[in-house]
């Protein structure tokens, strides 16, 4: 159902974007399979944020990497990690670690532009459940492409 809601939102936004002057058109957050097929396409206006969320493959804790569209550039702003599980942790000089008030922590002010506005992801199993969070919607990539390599990109 979430996928259908996103489809409607994408369709409505596309219709609005077609009537808008070029400067007012949103960028598009797209997820492509290796064969080029698009499995998600979301309008992301200048200044808007979204997160990639998943369950850690060893501990099952929920992890988030959060991005923002800054003038058409995908920028990793912050990361939420409720635990110091395998592969997680703050790297000195890369943002600052602050408590989330619930035993976990945020790494704030990472502010790293993503090279070429894109990165590859091996989508996890349904237990890992890689999902995009945007504008109150949740879209599971694992439901559509578990075990596959995808490209996540911001296309201005």
Coordinates of N, CA and C in Angstrom, one line a residue:
X1 N 0.8 -1.2 0.0 CA 0.0 0.0 0.0 C 0.9 1.3 0.0
X2 N 2.0 1.3 0.8 CA 2.8 2.4 0.8 C 3.3 2.7 -0.6
X3 N 3.7 1.7 -1.3 CA 4.2 1.9 -2.7 C 3.1 2.6 -3.6
X4 N 1.8 2.2 -3.4 CA 0.8 2.9 -4.2 C 0.6 4.3 -3.8
X5 N 0.7 4.6 -2.5 CA 0.7 6.0 -2.0 C 1.8 6.8 -2.6
X6 N 3.0 6.2 -2.7 CA 4.1 6.9 -3.3 C 3.9 7.1 -4.8
X7 N 3.3 6.1 -5.4 CA 3.0 6.2 -6.9 C 2.1 7.4 -7.1
X8 N 1.0 7.5 -6.3 CA 0.1 8.7 -6.5 C 0.8 10.0 -6.2
X9 N 1.7 10.0 -5.2 CA 2.4 11.3 -4.9 C 3.3 11.6 -6.0
X10 N 4.0 10.6 -6.6 CA 4.9 10.8 -7.7 C 4.2 11.4 -8.9
X11 N 3.0 10.7 -9.2 CA 2.2 11.2 -10.3 C 1.8 12.6 -10.2
X12 N 1.2 13.0 -9.0 CA 0.8 14.3 -8.8 C 1.9 15.3 -8.9
X13 N 3.0 15.0 -8.3 CA 4.2 15.9 -8.3 C 4.7 16.0 -9.7
X14 N 4.7 15.0 -10.5 CA 5.1 15.0 -11.9 C 4.2 16.0 -12.7
X15 N 2.9 15.9 -12.5 CA 2.0 16.8 -13.2 C 2.3 18.2 -12.8
X16 N 2.5 18.5 -11.5 CA 2.8 19.8 -11.0 C 4.1 20.3 -11.6
X17 N 5.1 19.4 -11.6 CA 6.4 19.8 -12.1 C 6.4 20.2 -13.6
X18 N 5.5 19.5 -14.4 CA 5.5 19.8 -15.8 C 5.0 21.2 -16.1
X19 N 4.1 21.7 -15.2 CA 3.6 23.1 -15.4 C 4.4 24.2 -14.7
X20 N 5.4 23.8 -13.9 CA 6.2 24.7 -13.2 C 7.4 25.2 -14.1
X21 N 7.9 26.4 -13.8 CA 9.1 26.8 -14.5 C 10.3 25.9 -14.0
X22 N 11.3 25.7 -14.8 CA 12.4 24.8 -14.5 C 13.0 25.0 -13.1
X23 N 13.2 26.2 -12.6 CA 13.8 26.5 -11.3 C 12.9 25.9 -10.2
X24 N 11.6 25.7 -10.4 CA 10.7 25.3 -9.4 C 10.5 23.7 -9.4
X25 N 11.1 23.1 -10.4 CA 10.9 21.6 -10.5 C 11.7 20.9 -9.4
X26 N 11.1 19.9 -8.8 CA 11.9 19.2 -7.7 C 13.0 18.3 -8.4
X27 N 13.9 17.9 -7.6 CA 14.9 16.9 -8.0 C 14.1 15.6 -7.8
X28 N 14.7 14.5 -8.3 CA 14.0 13.1 -8.1 C 15.0 12.2 -7.4
X29 N 14.6 11.6 -6.4 CA 15.3 10.5 -5.7 C 14.9 9.2 -6.4
X30 N 15.8 8.6 -7.1 CA 15.5 7.4 -7.8 C 16.3 6.2 -7.3
X31 N 15.7 5.0 -7.4 CA 16.4 3.8 -7.1 C 16.2 2.9 -8.3
X32 N 17.4 2.5 -8.9 CA 17.5 1.7 -10.1 C 18.1 0.4 -9.8
X33 N 17.5 -0.6 -10.5 CA 18.2 -1.9 -10.5 C 19.4 -1.9 -11.5
X34 N 20.3 -2.8 -11.4 CA 21.4 -2.9 -12.3 C 21.0 -2.8 -13.8
X35 N 19.9 -3.4 -14.1 CA 19.4 -3.4 -15.5 C 18.8 -2.0 -15.9
X36 N 18.8 -1.1 -15.0 CA 18.3 0.3 -15.3 C 16.8 0.5 -14.9
X37 N 16.1 -0.6 -14.6 CA 14.7 -0.4 -14.2 C 14.5 0.4 -12.9
X38 N 13.6 1.3 -12.9 CA 13.4 2.2 -11.7 C 12.4 1.4 -10.8
X39 N 12.8 1.3 -9.5 CA 11.9 0.7 -8.6 C 11.3 1.7 -7.6
X40 N 11.9 2.9 -7.6 CA 11.3 4.0 -6.8 C 11.7 5.3 -7.4
X41 N 10.8 6.3 -7.4 CA 11.1 7.6 -7.9 C 10.3 8.6 -7.1
X42 N 11.0 9.4 -6.3 CA 10.3 10.3 -5.4 C 10.7 11.8 -5.6
X43 N 9.8 12.7 -5.7 CA 10.1 14.1 -5.8 C 10.7 14.6 -4.5
X44 N 11.9 15.3 -4.6 CA 12.5 15.9 -3.4 C 12.9 17.3 -3.7
X45 N 12.1 18.2 -3.1 CA 12.4 19.6 -3.4 C 13.7 20.1 -2.7
X46 N 14.2 21.2 -3.2 CA 15.3 21.9 -2.6 C 15.1 22.0 -1.1
X47 N 16.1 21.5 -0.3 CA 16.0 21.6 1.2 C 15.3 20.4 1.8
X48 N 14.6 19.6 1.1 CA 13.9 18.4 1.7 C 14.9 17.3 2.1
X49 N 14.5 16.6 3.1 CA 15.3 15.5 3.6 C 14.6 14.1 3.4
X50 N 15.4 13.1 3.4 CA 14.9 11.7 3.4 C 15.9 10.8 4.1
X51 N 15.5 9.6 4.5 CA 16.4 8.7 5.2 C 16.4 7.3 4.6
X52 N 17.5 6.7 4.6 CA 17.6 5.2 4.3 C 17.6 4.6 5.7
X53 N 16.7 3.7 6.0 CA 16.6 3.0 7.3 C 16.7 1.5 7.1
X54 N 17.4 0.8 8.0 CA 17.4 -0.6 7.9 C 17.7 -1.2 9.3
X55 N 17.5 -2.5 9.4 CA 17.7 -3.2 10.6 C 19.1 -3.9 10.5
X56 N 20.0 -3.6 11.5 CA 21.3 -4.1 11.5 C 21.3 -5.6 11.3
X57 N 22.1 -6.1 10.4 CA 22.1 -7.6 10.1 C 22.5 -8.5 11.2
X58 N 23.2 -8.0 12.2 CA 23.6 -8.8 13.3 C 22.7 -8.6 14.5
X59 N 22.5 -7.4 15.0 CA 21.8 -7.1 16.2 C 20.3 -6.8 15.9
X60 N 19.9 -6.4 14.7 CA 18.5 -6.1 14.4 C 18.1 -4.7 14.8
X61 N 19.0 -3.9 15.4 CA 18.7 -2.5 15.7 C 18.4 -1.7 14.5
X62 N 17.6 -0.7 14.6 CA 17.3 0.2 13.5 C 18.3 1.3 13.3
X63 N 18.9 1.4 12.1 CA 19.9 2.4 11.8 C 19.3 3.3 10.7
X64 N 19.7 4.5 10.7 CA 19.3 5.5 9.7 C 20.5 6.3 9.2
X65 N 20.5 6.5 7.9 CA 21.4 7.5 7.3 C 20.4 8.5 6.6
X66 N 20.6 9.8 7.0 CA 19.7 10.8 6.5 C 20.4 11.8 5.6
X67 N 19.7 12.1 4.5 CA 20.3 13.0 3.5 C 19.4 14.2 3.2
X68 N 19.9 15.2 2.5 CA 19.1 16.4 2.2 C 19.5 16.8 0.8
X69 N 18.5 17.3 0.0 CA 18.8 17.9 -1.3 C 19.3 19.4 -1.0
X70 N 20.5 19.6 -1.2 CA 21.1 21.0 -1.1 C 21.5 21.5 -2.5
X71 N 20.6 22.3 -3.1 CA 20.9 22.8 -4.4 C 21.1 21.7 -5.4
X72 N 20.4 20.6 -5.4 CA 20.5 19.6 -6.3 C 21.6 18.6 -6.0
X73 N 22.3 18.8 -4.8 CA 23.4 17.9 -4.4 C 22.9 17.0 -3.3
X74 N 23.0 15.7 -3.4 CA 22.7 14.7 -2.3 C 23.8 14.9 -1.2
X75 N 23.4 15.2 0.0 CA 24.3 15.4 1.1 C 23.9 14.5 2.3
X76 N 24.9 13.7 2.7 CA 24.6 12.9 4.0 C 24.8 13.9 5.1
X77 N 23.7 14.1 5.9 CA 23.7 15.1 7.0 C 24.0 14.4 8.3
X78 N 23.3 13.3 8.5 CA 23.3 12.7 9.9 C 23.0 11.2 9.8
X79 N 23.4 10.5 10.9 CA 23.2 9.1 11.0 C 22.7 8.8 12.4
X80 N 21.7 7.9 12.5 CA 21.2 7.5 13.9 C 21.6 6.0 14.1
X81 N 22.3 5.8 15.2 CA 22.7 4.5 15.6 C 22.4 4.2 17.1
X82 N 21.5 3.3 17.3 CA 21.1 3.1 18.7 C 22.0 2.3 19.5
X83 N 23.2 1.9 18.9 CA 24.1 1.0 19.6 C 25.4 1.0 18.9
X84 N 26.5 0.5 19.5 CA 27.8 0.5 18.9 C 28.0 -1.0 18.3
X85 N 27.0 -1.4 17.5 CA 27.1 -2.7 16.9 C 28.2 -2.8 15.9
X86 N 28.5 -4.0 15.4 CA 29.5 -4.3 14.4 C 29.3 -3.4 13.2
X87 N 30.4 -2.7 12.9 CA 30.4 -1.8 11.7 C 29.9 -0.4 11.9
X88 N 29.3 -0.2 13.1 CA 28.8 1.1 13.4 C 29.7 1.9 14.3
X89 N 29.5 3.2 14.5 CA 30.3 4.0 15.4 C 30.7 5.3 14.7
X90 N 31.1 6.2 15.6 CA 31.5 7.5 15.1 C 32.9 7.5 14.7
X91 N 33.3 8.1 13.6 CA 34.6 8.3 13.1 C 35.1 9.7 13.5
X92 N 36.1 9.8 14.3 CA 36.5 11.2 14.7 C 36.8 12.0 13.4
X93 N 36.4 13.3 13.5 CA 36.6 14.2 12.4 C 35.4 14.1 11.3
X94 N 34.5 13.2 11.5 CA 33.4 13.1 10.6 C 32.1 13.3 11.4
X95 N 31.7 14.6 11.5 CA 30.5 14.9 12.3 C 30.8 14.9 13.8
X96 N 29.7 15.0 14.6 CA 29.9 15.0 16.0 C 28.8 14.1 16.6
X97 N 29.2 13.3 17.6 CA 28.3 12.3 18.2 C 27.5 13.0 19.3
X98 N 26.2 12.8 19.3 CA 25.4 13.4 20.4 C 24.4 12.3 20.8
X99 N 24.0 12.3 22.1 CA 23.0 11.3 22.6 C 21.7 11.5 22.0
X100 N 21.0 10.4 21.8 CA 19.6 10.5 21.3 C 18.6 10.6 22.5
X101 N 19.2 10.5 23.7 CA 18.3 10.5 24.9 C 17.7 9.2 25.2
X102 N 17.9 8.2 24.4 CA 17.3 6.8 24.6 C 18.4 5.7 24.6
X103 N 19.6 6.1 24.9 CA 20.7 5.1 24.9 C 21.5 4.9 23.6
X104 N 21.0 5.6 22.6 CA 21.7 5.5 21.3 C 22.3 6.9 21.0
X105 N 22.6 7.1 19.8 CA 23.3 8.4 19.4 C 23.0 8.8 18.0
X106 N 23.1 10.1 17.7 CA 23.1 10.6 16.4 C 24.5 11.1 16.1
X107 N 24.9 10.9 14.9 CA 26.1 11.6 14.4 C 25.6 12.7 13.5
X108 N 25.7 13.9 14.1 CA 25.2 15.1 13.4 C 26.3 15.8 12.6
X109 N 25.9 16.7 11.8 CA 26.9 17.6 11.0 C 27.9 16.8 10.2
X110 N 27.5 15.6 9.7 CA 28.4 14.9 8.8 C 28.6 15.7 7.5
X111 N 27.6 16.2 6.9 CA 27.6 17.1 5.8 C 28.6 16.7 4.7
X112 N 28.4 15.5 4.2 CA 29.3 14.9 3.1 C 28.5 14.9 1.8
X113 N 28.9 15.6 0.8 CA 28.2 15.5 -0.5 C 28.5 14.0 -1.0
X114 N 27.5 13.4 -1.6 CA 27.6 12.1 -2.1 C 28.2 12.2 -3.5
X115 N 29.4 11.6 -3.8 CA 30.0 11.8 -5.1 C 29.0 11.4 -6.2
X116 N 28.9 12.2 -7.3 CA 28.1 12.0 -8.4 C 26.6 11.8 -8.1
X117 N 26.2 12.3 -6.8 CA 24.8 12.2 -6.4 C 24.2 10.8 -6.4
X118 N 25.1 9.8 -6.3 CA 24.6 8.4 -6.4 C 25.5 7.5 -5.6
X119 N 25.0 6.4 -5.1 CA 25.7 5.3 -4.5 C 25.1 4.0 -4.7
X120 N 25.8 2.9 -4.6 CA 25.3 1.6 -4.8 C 25.0 1.0 -3.4
X121 N 24.0 0.2 -3.4 CA 23.5 -0.5 -2.2 C 23.2 -1.9 -2.6
X122 N 23.7 -2.9 -1.8 CA 23.2 -4.3 -1.9 C 22.0 -4.3 -0.9
X123 N 20.8 -4.5 -1.5 CA 19.6 -4.4 -0.7 C 19.5 -5.7 0.2
X124 N 19.2 -5.5 1.4 CA 19.2 -6.6 2.4 C 17.9 -7.4 2.3
X125 N 17.9 -8.5 3.0 CA 16.8 -9.4 3.1 C 15.6 -8.7 3.7
X126 N 14.4 -9.4 3.7 CA 13.3 -8.8 4.4 C 13.5 -8.6 5.9
X127 N 14.4 -9.3 6.5 CA 14.7 -9.1 7.9 C 15.5 -7.8 8.1
X128 N 16.4 -7.5 7.2 CA 17.2 -6.3 7.2 C 16.3 -5.1 6.8
X129 N 15.4 -5.3 5.8 CA 14.4 -4.4 5.4 C 14.9 -3.0 5.1
X130 N 15.8 -2.8 4.1 CA 16.2 -1.5 3.7 C 14.9 -0.7 3.2
X131 N 14.7 0.5 3.7 CA 13.6 1.2 3.4 C 13.9 2.7 3.3
X132 N 13.2 3.4 2.4 CA 13.3 4.8 2.2 C 12.2 5.5 3.0
X133 N 12.5 6.5 3.8 CA 11.6 7.3 4.6 C 11.6 8.7 4.0
X134 N 10.4 9.2 3.5 CA 10.3 10.5 2.9 C 8.9 11.0 3.1
X135 N 8.8 12.2 3.6 CA 7.5 12.9 3.6 C 6.4 12.1 4.3
X136 N 6.7 11.4 5.4 CA 5.7 10.6 6.1 C 5.5 9.2 5.5
X137 N 6.1 8.9 4.4 CA 5.9 7.6 3.7 C 7.1 6.7 4.0
X138 N 6.9 5.4 3.9 CA 8.0 4.4 4.1 C 7.8 3.4 2.9
X139 N 8.9 3.3 2.2 CA 9.0 2.4 1.0 C 10.0 1.3 1.2
X140 N 9.6 0.1 1.3 CA 10.6 -1.0 1.5 C 11.3 -1.4 0.2
X141 N 12.6 -1.2 0.1 CA 13.4 -1.6 -1.0 C 13.5 -3.1 -1.0
X142 N 13.6 -3.7 0.2 CA 13.8 -5.2 0.4 C 12.6 -5.9 -0.2
X143 N 11.4 -5.3 -0.1 CA 10.2 -6.0 -0.7 C 10.3 -6.1 -2.2
X144 N 11.1 -5.2 -2.8 CA 11.1 -5.1 -4.3 C 12.5 -5.7 -4.9
X145 N 13.5 -5.7 -4.1 CA 14.8 -6.0 -4.6 C 15.8 -6.7 -3.6
X146 N 15.3 -7.5 -2.7 CA 16.1 -8.1 -1.7 C 17.3 -8.9 -2.4
X147 N 18.5 -8.7 -2.0 CA 19.7 -9.4 -2.5 C 20.2 -8.8 -3.8
X148 N 19.6 -7.8 -4.3 CA 20.0 -7.2 -5.5 C 20.9 -5.9 -5.3
X149 N 21.7 -5.6 -6.2 CA 22.4 -4.3 -6.2 C 21.6 -3.3 -6.8
X150 N 21.5 -2.1 -6.2 CA 20.7 -1.0 -6.8 C 21.6 0.3 -6.7
X151 N 21.2 1.3 -7.5 CA 21.8 2.6 -7.4 C 20.7 3.5 -6.8
X152 N 21.1 4.2 -5.8 CA 20.3 5.3 -5.2 C 20.9 6.6 -5.7
X153 N 20.1 7.4 -6.4 CA 20.6 8.7 -6.9 C 19.6 9.8 -6.8
X154 N 20.1 11.0 -6.7 CA 19.4 12.2 -6.7 C 19.6 12.8 -8.1
X155 N 18.5 13.0 -8.9 CA 18.6 13.5 -10.2 C 17.9 14.9 -10.3
X156 N 18.7 15.9 -10.4 CA 18.2 17.3 -10.5 C 17.3 17.5 -11.7

